[in-house]
Amino acid sequence: MNHTLLSATARLMTADGKGLLAMDESNPTCNKRFAALGIAQTEAMRRAYRDLIVTAPGLSGSIAGAILCDETIGQQTLAGVAFAQALADAGIVPGIKVDAGAKPLAGHSGELVTEGLDGLRERLAAYWQLGARFAKWRAVITIGHGLPGRACIAANAHALARYAALCQEAGLVPIVEPEVLMDGEHTLAHCAAVTERVLQVVFAQLQEQSVLLEGLVLKPNMVLPGLACTQQEGAGVIADTTVRCLLRTVPAAVPAIAFLSGGQAPEQASERLNAMHVGRAAVPWALTFSFARAIQQPALALWRGQDANVAAAQRALVHRANCNGAARDGRYSAAMEGEGT
């Protein structure tokens, strides 16, 4: 394990004023979003869409790293450049999603565990050769009646830690993503309690597996009330609750925390991230973003699979990325939204 390389890559991925773009949707998920907009669900259209993203002028101004899926990292842009190389040429660190998805946890109804450890060492070596310098693994935690149980948290934390150790062995920075889902009627306080418990177990397992904390990036959920909860707190309260939870659970050695958007509206995600940087004492880690839909959705809605719409879609993509870059520094405001129209 090259400690210096891993630490340097983790810092580069989360450089000042920048964050990560998650463009690693699985083919079924991407096809579902295409279908909703009347876009053909084909490999060629997925490639064209990823080309739109990677070649967007100015994207590197606020994006330091981009997460690819297995299909994309094996493809070339429409100009014939490997996607990972095109990102690197633009000053964006290429990464790769390596998990095999969340599956039902045997013996625990309603709970999920992420699979994909079998053969991972060999896949990581191959991804390194293709240009990836970091990886991502997502665990899914559901809040419900009696959920999550201890077994679900333990199984997912152990898998995350084993994945992270294998990544670092291969020279890739692991993004550790334990996502507590927004779905449900749970309160903000309930989400905070579950998120705190999950993060405690995750970091205990990371330590157990000898994972270098300076060479990873944590990708957690923001602490949020459930989508169906009748009490929806404002951005300031959510920011306070989220940061308090992280201060209780995340070691100072971790260089960066890159929040997932998790289905939040693009403007909401930016506002809440911004609130974490306004009028607050310094925290030991960089607080940044690793958003998917909260950056991509406006661009996808504009593009709709039409070549004539590519430039407008790219401008919308870069605008949303820039909004989040500003939020990382506490400079975002609702007035910025009008600047992108």
CSV table of C-alpha atoms in Angstrom, one decimal:
chain,number,residue,atom,x,y,z
A,1,MET,CA,0.0,0.0,0.0
A,2,ASN,CA,1.4,3.4,-1.1
A,3,HIS,CA,0.3,5.7,1.7
A,4,THR,CA,1.6,8.8,0.0
A,5,LEU,CA,-0.1,8.1,-3.3
A,6,LEU,CA,-3.4,7.3,-1.7
A,7,SER,CA,-3.4,10.4,0.5
A,8,ALA,CA,-2.4,12.7,-2.4
A,9,THR,CA,-5.2,11.2,-4.6
A,10,ALA,CA,-7.8,11.7,-1.9
A,11,ARG,CA,-6.8,15.3,-1.6
A,12,LEU,CA,-6.8,15.8,-5.3
A,13,MET,CA,-10.3,14.4,-5.7
A,14,THR,CA,-11.6,16.9,-3.2
A,15,ALA,CA,-9.6,19.9,-4.0
A,16,ASP,CA,-10.7,23.3,-2.7
A,17,GLY,CA,-13.9,24.6,-4.3
A,18,LYS,CA,-14.5,21.3,-6.1
A,19,GLY,CA,-16.4,18.1,-5.7
A,20,LEU,CA,-17.2,14.8,-7.4
A,21,LEU,CA,-19.7,14.0,-10.2
A,22,ALA,CA,-21.4,10.6,-9.9
A,23,MET,CA,-22.1,9.5,-13.4
A,24,ASP,CA,-22.0,5.8,-12.5
A,25,GLU,CA,-25.7,4.9,-12.9
A,26,SER,CA,-26.2,1.3,-13.8
A,27,ASN,CA,-27.6,0.6,-17.3
A,28,PRO,CA,-31.1,-0.2,-15.9
A,29,THR,CA,-31.2,3.0,-13.9
A,30,CYS,CA,-29.9,5.1,-16.8
A,31,ASN,CA,-32.4,3.4,-19.1
A,32,LYS,CA,-35.3,4.2,-16.7
A,33,ARG,CA,-34.3,7.9,-16.7
A,34,PHE,CA,-34.0,7.9,-20.5
A,35,ALA,CA,-37.4,6.2,-20.9
A,36,ALA,CA,-39.1,8.9,-18.8
A,37,LEU,CA,-37.8,11.6,-21.3
A,38,GLY,CA,-38.5,9.6,-24.5
A,39,ILE,CA,-34.8,8.8,-25.1
A,40,ALA,CA,-33.9,5.5,-26.7
A,41,GLN,CA,-32.5,3.0,-24.2
A,42,THR,CA,-29.5,1.9,-26.1
A,43,GLU,CA,-25.7,1.6,-25.6
A,44,ALA,CA,-25.1,4.2,-28.3
A,45,MET,CA,-27.4,6.8,-26.5
A,46,ARG,CA,-25.8,6.1,-23.1
A,47,ARG,CA,-22.4,6.6,-24.7
A,48,ALA,CA,-23.6,9.9,-26.3
A,49,TYR,CA,-24.9,11.1,-23.0
A,50,ARG,CA,-21.7,10.3,-21.1
A,51,ASP,CA,-19.8,12.0,-23.9
A,52,LEU,CA,-21.9,15.1,-23.3
A,53,ILE,CA,-20.9,15.1,-19.7
A,54,VAL,CA,-17.2,14.4,-20.0
A,55,THR,CA,-16.6,16.9,-22.8
A,56,ALA,CA,-18.6,19.8,-21.2
A,57,PRO,CA,-16.5,22.9,-21.4
A,58,GLY,CA,-15.4,24.2,-18.1
A,59,LEU,CA,-16.5,21.2,-16.1
A,60,SER,CA,-13.2,20.9,-14.3
A,61,GLY,CA,-13.7,24.3,-12.7
A,62,SER,CA,-15.8,22.7,-10.0
A,63,ILE,CA,-15.5,19.0,-10.6
A,64,ALA,CA,-12.3,17.3,-9.3
A,65,GLY,CA,-13.3,13.6,-9.9
A,66,ALA,CA,-15.9,11.7,-11.8
A,67,ILE,CA,-17.3,8.2,-11.0
A,68,LEU,CA,-17.8,6.0,-14.1
A,69,CYS,CA,-19.7,2.7,-14.4
A,70,ASP,CA,-18.2,-0.5,-15.9
A,71,GLU,CA,-19.8,0.2,-19.3
A,72,THR,CA,-18.4,3.7,-19.6
A,73,ILE,CA,-14.8,3.0,-18.5
A,74,GLY,CA,-14.5,0.5,-21.3
A,75,GLN,CA,-15.8,3.0,-23.9
A,76,GLN,CA,-14.4,5.9,-25.9
A,77,THR,CA,-15.8,9.4,-26.4
A,78,LEU,CA,-17.4,10.2,-29.7
A,79,ALA,CA,-14.0,11.6,-30.7
A,80,GLY,CA,-12.3,8.3,-30.0
A,81,VAL,CA,-10.6,9.0,-26.7
A,82,ALA,CA,-11.1,6.6,-23.8
A,83,PHE,CA,-13.4,8.2,-21.2
A,84,ALA,CA,-11.0,7.8,-18.4
A,85,GLN,CA,-8.3,9.5,-20.5
A,86,ALA,CA,-10.6,12.3,-21.5
A,87,LEU,CA,-11.4,13.0,-17.9
A,88,ALA,CA,-7.7,13.0,-16.9
A,89,ASP,CA,-6.8,15.3,-19.9
A,90,ALA,CA,-9.5,17.7,-18.5
A,91,GLY,CA,-7.9,17.7,-15.1
A,92,ILE,CA,-10.6,15.4,-13.5
A,93,VAL,CA,-9.6,12.2,-11.7
A,94,PRO,CA,-11.4,9.2,-13.1
A,95,GLY,CA,-13.0,6.7,-10.7
A,96,ILE,CA,-15.2,3.6,-11.0
A,97,LYS,CA,-18.2,2.0,-9.3
A,98,VAL,CA,-17.2,-1.5,-8.3
A,99,ASP,CA,-20.1,-2.9,-6.2
A,100,ALA,CA,-22.6,-5.4,-7.7
A,101,GLY,CA,-25.7,-3.7,-6.2
A,102,ALA,CA,-27.8,-4.2,-3.0
A,103,LYS,CA,-29.5,-7.6,-2.6
A,104,PRO,CA,-31.9,-8.9,0.0
A,105,LEU,CA,-30.1,-9.8,3.2
A,106,ALA,CA,-31.0,-13.5,3.9
A,107,GLY,CA,-32.9,-13.9,7.2
A,108,HIS,CA,-33.7,-10.2,7.5
A,109,SER,CA,-36.9,-9.1,5.7
A,110,GLY,CA,-36.8,-5.7,4.2
A,111,GLU,CA,-33.1,-5.2,4.6
A,112,LEU,CA,-30.3,-5.2,2.0
A,113,VAL,CA,-26.6,-6.0,1.7
A,114,THR,CA,-24.3,-4.9,-1.1
A,115,GLU,CA,-22.5,-7.7,-3.0
A,116,GLY,CA,-19.5,-7.7,-5.3
A,117,LEU,CA,-16.5,-8.8,-3.2
A,118,ASP,CA,-15.9,-12.0,-5.2
A,119,GLY,CA,-13.2,-11.4,-7.8
A,120,LEU,CA,-12.8,-7.7,-6.7
A,121,ARG,CA,-9.0,-7.9,-6.4
A,122,GLU,CA,-8.7,-8.8,-10.0
A,123,ARG,CA,-11.3,-6.3,-11.2
A,124,LEU,CA,-9.5,-3.5,-9.3
A,125,ALA,CA,-6.2,-4.3,-11.0
A,126,ALA,CA,-8.0,-4.2,-14.4
A,127,TYR,CA,-9.7,-0.9,-13.6
A,128,TRP,CA,-6.3,0.6,-12.6
A,129,GLN,CA,-5.0,-0.3,-16.1
A,130,LEU,CA,-8.0,1.4,-17.6
A,131,GLY,CA,-7.1,4.6,-15.8
A,132,ALA,CA,-9.3,4.6,-12.7
A,133,ARG,CA,-7.6,6.1,-9.6
A,134,PHE,CA,-10.4,5.7,-7.1
A,135,ALA,CA,-13.5,3.5,-6.6
A,136,LYS,CA,-16.9,3.6,-5.1
A,137,TRP,CA,-19.0,1.1,-3.1
A,138,ARG,CA,-22.5,1.9,-1.9
A,139,ALA,CA,-24.3,0.3,1.0
A,140,VAL,CA,-28.0,0.9,1.5
A,141,ILE,CA,-29.6,1.3,4.9
A,142,THR,CA,-33.4,1.5,5.2
A,143,ILE,CA,-35.2,3.2,8.2
A,144,GLY,CA,-38.5,1.5,9.0
A,145,HIS,CA,-40.4,-0.3,11.7
A,146,GLY,CA,-37.6,-2.1,13.6
A,147,LEU,CA,-35.1,-1.2,10.8
A,148,PRO,CA,-32.2,-1.1,10.4
A,149,GLY,CA,-31.2,-4.1,12.5
A,150,ARG,CA,-27.8,-4.8,13.9
A,151,ALA,CA,-27.1,-7.6,11.4
A,152,CYS,CA,-27.8,-5.3,8.4
A,153,ILE,CA,-25.5,-2.6,9.7
A,154,ALA,CA,-22.8,-5.1,10.6
A,155,ALA,CA,-22.9,-6.9,7.2
A,156,ASN,CA,-22.7,-3.7,5.2
A,157,ALA,CA,-20.0,-2.2,7.3
A,158,HIS,CA,-17.9,-5.3,7.0
A,159,ALA,CA,-18.3,-5.4,3.2
A,160,LEU,CA,-17.4,-1.7,2.9
A,161,ALA,CA,-14.2,-2.2,5.0
A,162,ARG,CA,-13.1,-5.3,3.0
A,163,TYR,CA,-13.7,-3.4,-0.3
A,164,ALA,CA,-11.8,-0.4,1.0
A,165,ALA,CA,-8.8,-2.5,2.0
A,166,LEU,CA,-8.7,-4.2,-1.4
A,167,CYS,CA,-8.9,-0.8,-3.1
A,168,GLN,CA,-5.9,0.5,-1.2
A,169,GLU,CA,-4.0,-2.6,-1.9
A,170,ALA,CA,-4.5,-1.9,-5.6
A,171,GLY,CA,-3.6,1.8,-5.2
A,172,LEU,CA,-7.1,3.1,-5.6
A,173,VAL,CA,-8.7,5.5,-3.1
A,174,PRO,CA,-12.0,4.0,-1.8
A,175,ILE,CA,-15.1,6.1,-1.6
A,176,VAL,CA,-17.0,4.6,1.4
A,177,GLU,CA,-20.7,5.2,0.9
A,178,PRO,CA,-23.1,4.0,3.7
A,179,GLU,CA,-26.4,5.6,2.6
A,180,VAL,CA,-29.2,5.9,5.0
A,181,LEU,CA,-32.2,6.3,2.7
A,182,MET,CA,-34.5,9.3,2.7
A,183,ASP,CA,-37.6,7.1,2.1
A,184,GLY,CA,-40.0,6.9,5.0
A,185,GLU,CA,-41.8,8.9,7.7
A,186,HIS,CA,-38.9,9.1,10.1
A,187,THR,CA,-38.0,12.3,11.8
A,188,LEU,CA,-34.7,14.3,11.5
A,189,ALA,CA,-33.8,13.0,15.0
A,190,HIS,CA,-34.4,9.4,14.1
A,191,CYS,CA,-32.2,9.8,10.9
A,192,ALA,CA,-29.5,11.3,13.0
A,193,ALA,CA,-29.5,8.4,15.5
A,194,VAL,CA,-29.4,5.8,12.7
A,195,THR,CA,-26.7,7.6,10.8
A,196,GLU,CA,-24.6,8.0,13.9
A,197,ARG,CA,-24.9,4.3,14.7
A,198,VAL,CA,-24.1,3.3,11.1
A,199,LEU,CA,-21.0,5.5,10.9
A,200,GLN,CA,-19.7,4.2,14.3
A,201,VAL,CA,-19.9,0.6,13.0
A,202,VAL,CA,-18.4,1.5,9.6
A,203,PHE,CA,-15.3,3.2,11.1
A,204,ALA,CA,-14.8,0.4,13.6
A,205,GLN,CA,-14.7,-2.1,10.7
A,206,LEU,CA,-12.4,0.1,8.7
A,207,GLN,CA,-10.0,0.2,11.6
A,208,GLU,CA,-10.3,-3.6,12.0
A,209,GLN,CA,-9.4,-4.1,8.3
A,210,SER,CA,-6.4,-1.8,8.6
A,211,VAL,CA,-7.7,0.7,6.1
A,212,LEU,CA,-5.7,3.9,5.9
A,213,LEU,CA,-8.1,6.7,6.9
A,214,GLU,CA,-6.0,9.4,5.2
A,215,GLY,CA,-6.5,7.5,2.0
A,216,LEU,CA,-10.3,7.3,1.7
A,217,VAL,CA,-13.2,9.6,1.1
A,218,LEU,CA,-16.5,9.2,3.1
A,219,LYS,CA,-19.7,9.6,1.1
A,220,PRO,CA,-22.6,9.7,3.5
A,221,ASN,CA,-26.1,10.9,3.4
A,222,MET,CA,-27.0,14.3,4.8
A,223,VAL,CA,-29.1,13.8,8.0
A,224,LEU,CA,-32.6,14.5,6.7
A,225,PRO,CA,-36.2,13.8,7.8
A,226,GLY,CA,-38.0,11.1,5.7
A,227,LEU,CA,-39.6,12.3,2.6
A,228,ALA,CA,-43.0,11.5,4.1
A,229,CYS,CA,-42.3,13.1,7.5
A,230,THR,CA,-44.7,15.9,8.3
A,231,GLN,CA,-41.9,18.0,9.9
A,232,GLN,CA,-39.4,19.2,7.3
A,233,GLU,CA,-36.7,21.3,8.9
A,234,GLY,CA,-34.9,24.1,7.1
A,235,ALA,CA,-31.4,24.0,5.7
A,236,GLY,CA,-29.8,25.5,8.7
A,237,VAL,CA,-31.1,22.9,11.1
A,238,ILE,CA,-30.3,20.1,8.7
A,239,ALA,CA,-26.7,21.5,8.4
A,240,ASP,CA,-26.3,21.7,12.2
A,241,THR,CA,-27.6,18.2,12.7
A,242,THR,CA,-25.5,16.7,10.0
A,243,VAL,CA,-22.3,18.3,11.1
A,244,ARG,CA,-22.9,17.4,14.8
A,245,CYS,CA,-23.5,13.7,13.7
A,246,LEU,CA,-20.2,13.7,11.8
A,247,LEU,CA,-18.2,15.3,14.6
A,248,ARG,CA,-19.4,12.4,16.8
A,249,THR,CA,-18.4,9.7,14.4
A,250,VAL,CA,-15.8,10.5,11.7
A,251,PRO,CA,-12.1,10.6,12.7
A,252,ALA,CA,-10.2,13.7,12.0
A,253,ALA,CA,-7.7,11.7,9.9
A,254,VAL,CA,-10.3,11.3,7.1
A,255,PRO,CA,-9.4,14.1,4.5
A,256,ALA,CA,-12.9,14.7,3.0
A,257,ILE,CA,-16.6,14.0,3.3
A,258,ALA,CA,-18.4,14.1,0.0
A,259,PHE,CA,-22.2,14.1,0.5
A,260,LEU,CA,-24.5,12.1,-1.8
A,261,SER,CA,-27.6,13.9,-3.0
A,262,GLY,CA,-29.9,10.9,-2.4
A,263,GLY,CA,-32.9,12.2,-4.4
A,264,GLN,CA,-32.9,15.7,-3.1
A,265,ALA,CA,-33.9,18.4,-5.5
A,266,PRO,CA,-30.8,20.1,-7.0
A,267,GLU,CA,-31.5,23.4,-5.3
A,268,GLN,CA,-32.1,21.8,-2.0
A,269,ALA,CA,-28.8,19.9,-2.1
A,270,SER,CA,-26.9,23.0,-2.9
A,271,GLU,CA,-28.7,25.1,-0.2
A,272,ARG,CA,-28.1,22.5,2.5
A,273,LEU,CA,-24.4,22.0,1.6
A,274,ASN,CA,-23.9,25.8,1.6
A,275,ALA,CA,-25.5,26.0,5.1
A,276,MET,CA,-22.7,23.7,6.4
A,277,HIS,CA,-20.1,26.4,5.5
A,278,VAL,CA,-21.8,29.5,6.7
A,279,GLY,CA,-21.0,30.9,10.2
A,280,ARG,CA,-19.5,27.7,11.5
A,281,ALA,CA,-16.3,26.8,13.3
A,282,ALA,CA,-13.7,24.9,11.3
A,283,VAL,CA,-14.2,21.1,11.0
A,284,PRO,CA,-11.3,18.6,10.5
A,285,TRP,CA,-12.3,17.4,7.1
A,286,ALA,CA,-13.3,19.0,3.8
A,287,LEU,CA,-17.1,19.0,3.3
A,288,THR,CA,-17.9,18.7,-0.3
A,289,PHE,CA,-20.3,16.9,-2.7
A,290,SER,CA,-20.6,13.7,-4.8
A,291,PHE,CA,-23.9,14.3,-6.5
A,292,ALA,CA,-25.5,12.5,-9.4
A,293,ARG,CA,-29.1,13.6,-10.2
A,294,ALA,CA,-28.6,16.9,-8.4
A,295,ILE,CA,-26.1,17.9,-11.1
A,296,GLN,CA,-27.2,15.8,-14.1
A,297,GLN,CA,-31.0,16.0,-14.1
A,298,PRO,CA,-31.4,19.5,-15.6
A,299,ALA,CA,-29.0,18.7,-18.3
A,300,LEU,CA,-30.6,15.4,-19.1
A,301,ALA,CA,-34.0,17.1,-19.3
A,302,LEU,CA,-32.7,19.6,-21.8
A,303,TRP,CA,-30.8,17.1,-23.9
A,304,ARG,CA,-33.5,14.6,-24.5
A,305,GLY,CA,-31.3,12.6,-26.9
A,306,GLN,CA,-31.1,15.4,-29.5
A,307,ASP,CA,-27.7,16.6,-30.9
A,308,ALA,CA,-29.1,20.1,-31.3
A,309,ASN,CA,-29.5,20.3,-27.5
A,310,VAL,CA,-26.0,19.2,-26.5
A,311,ALA,CA,-24.5,22.7,-25.9
A,312,ALA,CA,-27.5,23.9,-23.8
A,313,ALA,CA,-27.4,20.7,-21.8
A,314,GLN,CA,-23.7,21.1,-21.2
A,315,ARG,CA,-24.2,24.7,-20.0
A,316,ALA,CA,-26.9,23.4,-17.6
A,317,LEU,CA,-24.6,20.7,-16.3
A,318,VAL,CA,-21.7,23.0,-15.7
A,319,HIS,CA,-24.0,25.6,-14.0
A,320,ARG,CA,-25.2,23.0,-11.5
A,321,ALA,CA,-21.7,21.9,-10.8
A,322,ASN,CA,-20.7,25.5,-10.3
A,323,CYS,CA,-23.6,26.1,-7.9
A,324,ASN,CA,-22.3,23.2,-5.8
A,325,GLY,CA,-18.7,24.4,-6.0
A,326,ALA,CA,-20.0,27.7,-4.6
A,327,ALA,CA,-21.9,25.9,-1.9
A,328,ARG,CA,-18.8,24.2,-0.8
A,329,ASP,CA,-17.3,27.6,0.0
A,330,GLY,CA,-20.5,29.1,1.5
A,331,ARG,CA,-21.0,31.3,-1.6
A,332,TYR,CA,-24.2,29.7,-3.0
A,333,SER,CA,-27.5,31.7,-3.1
A,334,ALA,CA,-30.8,31.2,-4.8
A,335,ALA,CA,-30.0,34.1,-7.1
A,336,MET,CA,-27.4,31.9,-8.8
A,337,GLU,CA,-30.1,29.7,-10.2
A,338,GLY,CA,-31.3,32.5,-12.5
A,339,GLU,CA,-27.8,32.9,-13.8
A,340,GLY,CA,-28.0,29.4,-15.4
A,341,THR,CA,-31.2,30.0,-17.4
